[in-house]
Short mmCIF file of C-alpha atoms in Angstrom, two decimals:
data_model
loop_
_atom_site.label_atom_id
_atom_site.label_comp_id
_atom_site.label_asym_id
_atom_site.label_seq_id
_atom_site.Cartn_x
_atom_site.Cartn_y
_atom_site.Cartn_z
CA UNK A 1 0.00 0.00 0.00
CA UNK A 2 1.33 3.41 -0.97
CA UNK A 3 1.39 6.21 1.61
CA UNK A 4 1.12 8.84 -1.14
CA UNK A 5 -2.27 7.85 -2.55
CA UNK A 6 -4.67 9.94 -0.44
CA UNK A 7 -4.04 13.36 -2.09
CA UNK A 8 -4.66 11.92 -5.57
CA UNK A 9 -7.79 10.10 -4.42
CA UNK A 10 -9.20 13.21 -2.77
CA UNK A 11 -8.41 15.62 -5.62
CA UNK A 12 -9.78 13.35 -8.34
CA UNK A 13 -12.97 12.48 -6.43
CA UNK A 14 -13.38 16.16 -5.59
CA UNK A 15 -13.00 17.07 -9.25
CA UNK A 16 -15.69 14.58 -10.24
CA UNK A 17 -17.96 15.96 -7.53
CA UNK A 18 -17.55 19.48 -8.90
CA UNK A 19 -18.34 18.30 -12.45
CA UNK A 20 -21.60 16.72 -11.28
CA UNK A 21 -22.69 19.61 -9.08
CA UNK A 22 -21.92 22.16 -11.80
CA UNK A 23 -24.02 20.19 -14.28
CA UNK A 24 -26.95 19.85 -11.87
CA UNK A 25 -26.79 23.49 -10.80
CA UNK A 26 -26.82 24.61 -14.42
CA UNK A 27 -29.74 22.27 -15.12
CA UNK A 28 -31.67 23.94 -12.31
CA UNK A 29 -30.92 27.42 -13.67
CA UNK A 30 -34.01 29.42 -14.65
CA UNK A 31 -34.72 32.74 -16.40
CA UNK A 32 -33.96 35.87 -14.39
CA UNK A 33 -37.62 36.99 -14.21
CA UNK A 34 -38.50 33.76 -12.38
CA UNK A 35 -35.36 33.61 -10.25
CA UNK A 36 -36.78 35.54 -7.33
CA UNK A 37 -39.82 33.27 -7.07
CA UNK A 38 -37.69 30.12 -7.16
CA UNK A 39 -35.02 31.52 -4.88
CA UNK A 40 -32.26 30.64 -7.32
CA UNK A 41 -30.02 32.75 -9.57
CA UNK A 42 -26.82 32.15 -11.54
CA UNK A 43 -24.80 33.92 -8.85
CA UNK A 44 -25.82 31.15 -6.45
CA UNK A 45 -24.25 28.54 -8.72
CA UNK A 46 -20.96 30.45 -8.79
CA UNK A 47 -21.09 30.92 -5.05
CA UNK A 48 -21.68 27.21 -4.40
CA UNK A 49 -18.75 26.25 -6.64
CA UNK A 50 -16.48 28.88 -5.11
CA UNK A 51 -17.37 27.89 -1.54
CA UNK A 52 -16.72 24.19 -2.15
CA UNK A 53 -13.43 24.81 -3.98
CA UNK A 54 -12.29 27.22 -1.26
CA UNK A 55 -12.95 24.56 1.37
CA UNK A 56 -11.43 21.80 -0.75
CA UNK A 57 -8.15 23.69 -1.18
CA UNK A 58 -7.94 25.12 2.33
CA UNK A 59 -4.26 25.48 3.25
CA UNK A 60 -4.40 23.70 6.62
CA UNK A 61 -6.57 20.95 5.18
CA UNK A 62 -4.08 20.29 2.37
CA UNK A 63 -1.12 20.32 4.77
CA UNK A 64 -2.67 17.34 6.55
CA UNK A 65 -3.75 15.72 3.28
CA UNK A 66 -0.28 15.75 1.71
CA UNK A 67 1.44 14.12 4.67
CA UNK A 68 2.45 10.50 3.85
CA UNK A 69 -0.28 8.28 5.30
CA UNK A 70 -2.30 5.16 4.60
CA UNK A 71 -5.74 5.34 3.02
CA UNK A 72 -8.54 5.09 5.53
CA UNK A 73 -11.95 3.49 5.31
CA UNK A 74 -14.61 4.24 2.71
CA UNK A 75 -16.94 5.53 5.40
CA UNK A 76 -14.35 7.97 6.73
CA UNK A 77 -13.71 9.29 3.22
CA UNK A 78 -17.45 9.50 2.58
CA UNK A 79 -17.80 11.63 5.72
CA UNK A 80 -15.21 14.08 4.40
CA UNK A 81 -17.09 14.46 1.10
CA UNK A 82 -20.44 14.80 2.90
CA UNK A 83 -18.90 17.68 4.78
CA UNK A 84 -17.35 19.15 1.66
CA UNK A 85 -20.56 18.99 -0.39
CA UNK A 86 -22.37 20.98 2.31
CA UNK A 87 -19.69 23.65 2.73
CA UNK A 88 -21.96 26.18 0.98
CA UNK A 89 -25.62 27.23 0.90
CA UNK A 90 -26.46 24.09 -1.13
CA UNK A 91 -28.10 21.12 0.57
CA UNK A 92 -28.43 17.49 -0.58
CA UNK A 93 -30.62 14.88 1.04
CA UNK A 94 -29.36 11.35 1.74
CA UNK A 95 -30.46 9.81 -1.57
CA UNK A 96 -28.91 12.56 -3.67
CA UNK A 97 -25.68 12.42 -1.66
CA UNK A 98 -25.56 8.63 -2.16
CA UNK A 99 -25.99 9.09 -5.91
CA UNK A 100 -23.38 11.86 -6.03
CA UNK A 101 -20.80 9.70 -4.24
CA UNK A 102 -21.59 6.68 -6.45
CA UNK A 103 -21.02 8.73 -9.60
CA UNK A 104 -17.78 10.19 -8.24
CA UNK A 105 -16.26 6.87 -7.26
CA UNK A 106 -17.24 4.95 -10.38
CA UNK A 107 -15.98 7.70 -12.70
CA UNK A 108 -12.56 7.79 -11.05
CA UNK A 109 -12.39 3.99 -10.87
CA UNK A 110 -12.97 3.88 -14.63
CA UNK A 111 -10.22 6.44 -15.20
CA UNK A 112 -7.72 4.50 -13.07
CA UNK A 113 -8.51 1.27 -14.94
CA UNK A 114 -8.02 2.91 -18.33
CA UNK A 115 -4.75 4.71 -17.57
CA UNK A 116 -2.20 3.34 -20.12
CA UNK A 117 0.63 3.75 -17.58
CA UNK A 118 0.44 4.05 -13.78
CA UNK A 119 2.12 7.45 -14.08
CA UNK A 120 -0.79 8.69 -16.20
CA UNK A 121 -2.88 8.85 -13.02
CA UNK A 122 -1.06 12.14 -12.44
CA UNK A 123 -2.23 13.40 -15.87
CA UNK A 124 -5.81 12.48 -14.88
CA UNK A 125 -5.32 14.51 -11.70
CA UNK A 126 -4.01 17.47 -13.72
CA UNK A 127 -7.07 17.29 -15.99
CA UNK A 128 -9.27 17.62 -12.91
CA UNK A 129 -7.11 20.46 -11.61
CA UNK A 130 -7.26 22.26 -14.97
CA UNK A 131 -11.07 22.11 -14.89
CA UNK A 132 -11.22 23.28 -11.27
CA UNK A 133 -8.95 26.17 -12.17
CA UNK A 134 -11.35 27.14 -14.95
CA UNK A 135 -14.27 27.13 -12.48
CA UNK A 136 -12.58 29.86 -10.39
CA UNK A 137 -10.72 31.75 -13.13
CA UNK A 138 -12.52 34.99 -12.17
CA UNK A 139 -11.71 34.71 -8.45
CA UNK A 140 -7.98 35.44 -7.89
CA UNK A 141 -7.94 34.51 -4.20
CA UNK A 142 -9.27 30.99 -4.83
CA UNK A 143 -7.14 30.67 -7.95
CA UNK A 144 -4.02 31.15 -5.84
CA UNK A 145 -5.12 28.25 -3.60
CA UNK A 146 -5.49 25.99 -6.63
CA UNK A 147 -2.10 27.07 -8.00
CA UNK A 148 -0.45 26.22 -4.68
CA UNK A 149 -1.96 22.73 -4.86
CA UNK A 150 -0.60 22.39 -8.40
CA UNK A 151 2.85 23.21 -7.04
CA UNK A 152 2.56 20.58 -4.30
CA UNK A 153 1.42 17.92 -6.78
CA UNK A 154 4.34 18.63 -9.10
CA UNK A 155 6.79 18.67 -6.20
CA UNK A 156 5.56 15.40 -4.66
CA UNK A 157 4.73 13.23 -7.67
CA UNK A 158 6.78 14.16 -10.73
CA UNK A 159 9.95 12.69 -9.24
CA UNK A 160 8.41 9.33 -8.31
CA UNK A 161 9.56 6.19 -10.11
CA UNK A 162 7.35 3.96 -12.28
CA UNK A 163 7.33 1.39 -9.48
CA UNK A 164 6.00 3.93 -6.97
CA UNK A 165 3.22 4.93 -9.38
CA UNK A 166 2.37 1.27 -9.86
CA UNK A 167 2.00 0.93 -6.10
CA UNK A 168 -0.28 3.99 -6.05
CA UNK A 169 -2.41 2.44 -8.81
CA UNK A 170 -2.64 -0.85 -6.92
CA UNK A 171 -3.68 0.98 -3.75
CA UNK A 172 -6.46 2.80 -5.64
CA UNK A 173 -7.72 -0.39 -7.27
CA UNK A 174 -7.81 -2.18 -3.92
CA UNK A 175 -9.88 0.73 -2.57
CA UNK A 176 -12.34 0.48 -5.49
CA UNK A 177 -12.40 -3.30 -5.94
CA UNK A 178 -15.80 -3.95 -4.28
CA UNK A 179 -17.59 -1.03 -5.94
CA UNK A 180 -19.73 -2.15 -8.88
CA UNK A 181 -22.36 0.58 -9.25
CA UNK A 182 -23.99 0.68 -12.68
CA UNK A 183 -23.96 4.17 -14.22
CA UNK A 184 -26.22 4.98 -17.17
CA UNK A 185 -23.56 6.94 -19.08
CA UNK A 186 -21.14 4.00 -18.95
CA UNK A 187 -23.87 1.50 -19.81
CA UNK A 188 -25.02 3.52 -22.84
CA UNK A 189 -21.44 3.90 -24.05
CA UNK A 190 -21.02 0.12 -23.62
CA UNK A 191 -17.97 0.52 -21.39
CA UNK A 192 -19.72 -1.12 -18.42
CA UNK A 193 -21.50 -4.48 -18.19
CA UNK A 194 -24.84 -5.07 -16.52
CA UNK A 195 -23.04 -6.49 -13.46
CA UNK A 196 -21.29 -3.16 -12.88
CA UNK A 197 -17.86 -4.25 -14.12
CA UNK A 198 -16.01 -2.18 -16.70
CA UNK A 199 -15.07 -3.32 -20.21
CA UNK A 200 -11.40 -2.68 -20.99
CA UNK A 201 -10.72 -1.77 -24.64
CA UNK A 202 -8.51 -3.80 -26.98
CA UNK A 203 -7.78 -0.87 -29.25
CA UNK A 204 -6.36 2.64 -29.21
CA UNK A 205 -2.90 4.05 -28.49
CA UNK A 206 -0.43 1.95 -26.51
CA UNK A 207 1.33 3.48 -23.47
CA UNK A 208 3.90 6.13 -24.33
CA UNK A 209 7.37 4.63 -24.72
CA UNK A 210 6.10 1.18 -25.75
CA UNK A 211 5.62 -0.48 -29.13
CA UNK A 212 2.47 -1.77 -30.78
CA UNK A 213 2.18 -5.53 -29.97
CA UNK A 214 2.50 -8.12 -32.72
CA UNK A 215 6.25 -8.69 -33.04
CA UNK A 216 8.56 -11.16 -31.26
CA UNK A 217 12.29 -10.56 -31.63
CA UNK A 218 14.85 -13.17 -30.64
CA UNK A 219 18.47 -12.40 -29.81
CA UNK A 220 21.67 -14.39 -29.61
CA UNK A 221 23.88 -14.66 -26.53
CA UNK A 222 25.93 -11.72 -27.84
CA UNK A 223 22.84 -9.52 -28.05
CA UNK A 224 22.42 -9.59 -31.80
CA UNK A 225 18.93 -9.94 -33.24
CA UNK A 226 18.70 -13.26 -35.07
CA UNK A 227 15.06 -13.63 -36.05
CA UNK A 228 11.65 -11.98 -35.94
CA UNK A 229 8.22 -13.51 -35.72
CA UNK A 230 4.83 -11.85 -36.19
CA UNK A 231 1.75 -12.81 -34.18
CA UNK A 232 -1.88 -11.71 -34.13
CA UNK A 233 -2.72 -9.66 -31.01
CA UNK A 234 -6.47 -9.50 -31.67
CA UNK A 235 -6.72 -5.75 -31.14
CA UNK A 236 -6.49 -2.51 -33.06
CA UNK A 237 -3.59 -0.69 -31.41
CA UNK A 238 -1.75 2.43 -32.55
CA UNK A 239 1.48 4.06 -31.42
CA UNK A 240 1.25 6.84 -28.83
CA UNK A 241 1.57 10.24 -30.48
CA UNK A 242 3.31 12.05 -27.63
CA UNK A 243 3.53 12.14 -23.86
CA UNK A 244 1.20 14.35 -21.86
CA UNK A 245 2.64 17.36 -20.05
CA UNK A 246 3.36 17.02 -16.33
CA UNK A 247 3.90 20.76 -15.96
CA UNK A 248 1.40 23.17 -14.41
CA UNK A 249 0.51 24.38 -17.91
CA UNK A 250 0.47 22.04 -20.87
CA UNK A 251 -1.38 19.55 -23.03
CA UNK A 252 -2.28 16.46 -21.00
CA UNK A 253 -3.04 14.50 -24.24
CA UNK A 254 -5.32 12.05 -22.41
CA UNK A 255 -9.02 12.86 -22.06
CA UNK A 256 -9.35 10.83 -18.87
CA UNK A 257 -10.32 13.14 -16.03
CA UNK A 258 -12.05 15.73 -18.21
CA UNK A 259 -15.70 16.67 -17.71
CA UNK A 260 -17.93 13.95 -19.19
CA UNK A 261 -21.03 15.91 -18.10
CA UNK A 262 -20.27 18.90 -20.36
CA UNK A 263 -22.95 17.53 -22.70
CA UNK A 264 -26.11 17.34 -20.63
CA UNK A 265 -27.69 13.88 -20.42
CA UNK A 266 -29.48 12.08 -17.57
CA UNK A 267 -27.31 9.95 -15.33
CA UNK A 268 -28.70 7.10 -13.26
CA UNK A 269 -26.99 4.74 -10.84
CA UNK A 270 -28.05 1.22 -9.89
CA UNK A 271 -26.66 -1.27 -7.43
CA UNK A 272 -25.46 -4.42 -9.17
CA UNK A 273 -26.15 -7.86 -7.71
CA UNK A 274 -22.44 -8.37 -7.00
CA UNK A 275 -22.26 -5.14 -5.05
CA UNK A 276 -25.37 -5.98 -3.03
CA UNK A 277 -23.94 -9.34 -2.07
CA UNK A 278 -20.64 -7.74 -1.13
CA UNK A 279 -22.48 -5.24 1.05
CA UNK A 280 -24.40 -7.99 2.83
CA UNK A 281 -21.19 -9.91 3.38
CA UNK A 282 -19.56 -6.81 4.84
CA UNK A 283 -22.47 -6.26 7.19
CA UNK A 284 -22.00 -9.69 8.76
CA UNK A 285 -18.45 -8.86 9.78
CA UNK A 286 -18.95 -6.65 12.83
CA UNK A 287 -15.45 -7.05 14.30
CA UNK A 288 -13.92 -3.69 15.31
CA UNK A 289 -11.46 -2.21 12.84
CA UNK A 290 -7.98 -2.08 14.44
CA UNK A 291 -7.22 1.04 12.40
CA UNK A 292 -10.37 2.85 13.54
CA UNK A 293 -8.53 4.96 16.10
CA UNK A 294 -5.95 6.11 13.57
CA UNK A 295 -8.62 6.81 10.96
CA UNK A 296 -10.68 8.91 13.33
CA UNK A 297 -7.57 10.70 14.52
CA UNK A 298 -6.71 11.59 10.94
CA UNK A 299 -10.30 12.55 10.23
CA UNK A 300 -10.31 14.88 13.22
CA UNK A 301 -7.16 16.61 11.98
CA UNK A 302 -8.53 16.91 8.44
CA UNK A 303 -11.86 18.28 9.61
CA UNK A 304 -10.07 20.66 11.96
CA UNK A 305 -8.66 22.42 8.89
CA UNK A 306 -12.00 22.89 7.17
CA UNK A 307 -13.70 26.25 7.19
CA UNK A 308 -17.45 25.71 7.40
CA UNK A 309 -19.89 28.46 6.57
CA UNK A 310 -22.70 29.16 9.03
CA UNK A 311 -25.95 30.18 7.42
CA UNK A 312 -27.75 33.16 8.86
CA UNK A 313 -31.45 33.22 9.65
CA UNK A 314 -32.17 35.11 6.45
CA UNK A 315 -30.26 32.60 4.36
CA UNK A 316 -31.76 29.16 4.56
CA UNK A 317 -29.92 27.75 1.54
CA UNK A 318 -31.40 25.74 -1.31
CA UNK A 319 -31.69 22.04 -2.05
CA UNK A 320 -30.19 20.33 -5.10
CA UNK A 321 -31.77 17.14 -6.42
CA UNK A 322 -29.56 14.78 -8.44
CA UNK A 323 -32.62 12.88 -9.65
CA UNK A 324 -35.04 13.92 -12.40
CA UNK A 325 -37.94 14.39 -9.96
CA UNK A 326 -38.50 14.54 -6.21
CA UNK A 327 -40.50 11.30 -6.46
CA UNK A 328 -37.50 9.45 -7.93
CA UNK A 329 -35.32 10.81 -5.14
CA UNK A 330 -37.73 9.62 -2.46
CA UNK A 331 -38.04 6.19 -4.10
CA UNK A 332 -34.24 5.84 -4.25
CA UNK A 333 -33.97 6.71 -0.57
CA UNK A 334 -36.56 4.07 0.38
CA UNK A 335 -35.08 1.34 -1.84
CA UNK A 336 -31.45 1.97 -0.81
CA UNK A 337 -30.00 -0.99 1.16
CA UNK A 338 -29.83 -0.18 4.86
CA UNK A 339 -26.14 -1.00 5.11
CA UNK A 340 -25.35 1.61 2.45
CA UNK A 341 -27.03 4.47 4.28
CA UNK A 342 -24.03 6.20 5.73
CA UNK A 343 -24.50 7.92 9.03
CA UNK A 344 -23.37 11.53 8.68
CA UNK A 345 -21.46 12.91 11.63
CA UNK A 346 -22.24 16.53 12.45
CA UNK A 347 -18.88 18.13 13.03
CA UNK A 348 -18.65 21.82 13.79
CA UNK A 349 -15.10 22.40 12.58
CA UNK A 350 -14.10 26.07 12.48
CA UNK A 351 -11.08 28.22 13.23
CA UNK A 352 -12.26 28.61 16.81
CA UNK A 353 -9.20 28.32 19.07
CA UNK A 354 -11.02 26.33 21.71
CA UNK A 355 -12.12 23.72 19.16
CA UNK A 356 -8.60 23.41 17.75
CA UNK A 357 -7.20 23.11 21.27
CA UNK A 358 -9.65 20.30 22.00
CA UNK A 359 -8.60 18.47 18.82
CA UNK A 360 -4.95 18.91 19.79
CA UNK A 361 -5.71 17.45 23.21
CA UNK A 362 -7.40 14.44 21.60
CA UNK A 363 -4.41 13.86 19.32
CA UNK A 364 -2.08 14.16 22.30
CA UNK A 365 -3.95 11.40 24.11
CA UNK A 366 -3.44 9.08 21.13
CA UNK A 367 0.28 9.77 20.77
CA UNK A 368 1.12 9.69 24.48
CA UNK A 369 -0.50 6.33 25.23
CA UNK A 370 2.04 3.69 24.24
CA UNK A 371 0.13 0.69 25.62
CA UNK A 372 -3.47 -0.04 24.81
CA UNK A 373 -5.77 -0.13 27.79
CA UNK A 374 -8.74 -2.52 28.04
CA UNK A 375 -11.04 0.33 27.03
CA UNK A 376 -8.97 1.31 23.97
CA UNK A 377 -11.45 -0.32 21.59
CA UNK A 378 -14.08 2.25 22.56
CA UNK A 379 -11.86 5.27 21.97
CA UNK A 380 -13.21 5.65 18.43
CA UNK A 381 -16.73 6.09 19.77
CA UNK A 382 -15.47 8.50 22.42
CA UNK A 383 -13.75 10.59 19.75
CA UNK A 384 -16.90 10.71 17.65
CA UNK A 385 -18.86 11.88 20.68
CA UNK A 386 -16.28 14.58 21.36
CA UNK A 387 -16.34 15.70 17.73
CA UNK A 388 -20.14 15.88 17.78
CA UNK A 389 -19.90 18.19 20.75
CA UNK A 390 -17.39 20.61 19.23
#
């Protein structure tokens, strides 16, 4: 498992979340003469996007994110994105948040699977970053936050070896391996089967720096080529034209990680039979996670860096529905398997000194205790209770 995977996972999932929200917010846009009645104007869409991106690229948050660390559980990561999605005046109910997270995870899983080289995961990340930068191009203060993240990505990842990128790719695939949500866009494009598994292509450009398959060359002991043999590879491969740019500005070449929602079309998600069975199997295993304490500790530090906006009495916010109608949303919420309904933790994480001091005290208790006491297994619950009370 790679200890450098979390920043890439967070940035790419965050980019997919912004694509989806931008598409849905634009779909809900209405003429100006009706905006007052509906309580929604174009400025609200920009504000939602700006608020989420500001929170996503918060300096303290990213300092914790870029520290070498193991990935933590799906539920812990889901909690972070629940918090992030509600960092503005926008509100999503449980069914819409479930659908949003399903779309995010399946889109990035597909991109990881299709990367020609493990290193190309960084190009996918840069495509997301390029799009995020375009979202805030008219807001210099937020743009500087995004540029700083670019710099950190270049500094941390461009010097890694191919083996280290392969380890990052393996870590991501292990994280995604039990997720088989069917997405209508993928099903219509015939890149996903009805069981939720993706179809890998046997055509297109080969990875940069490699040759098109179909030739076997044999060499003598002295290293001289003695014979060649052709074979049928069964695909339709072409040579890679050029390598994508790993600089802050440049042509990424690959389209993986770009906005697939730029052309508006309905997107539905469905649980596959395999995924349902996996969920039921997971529910049976109720043994405590030995990494729970570390995950919650990390989560507390990450959430401590988030700036959360408090809505005034005159500003109640507005609700975004990721389904076509409210009835579909309600039906999805009812039909969702119980073990997939994530419990959202209400964490009041602000810059308040007292709250940060309390988090520091909690972290100190974890680091100072060398031996586990008999009650150590309940510390995760205690931490959650403390975080609820902040």
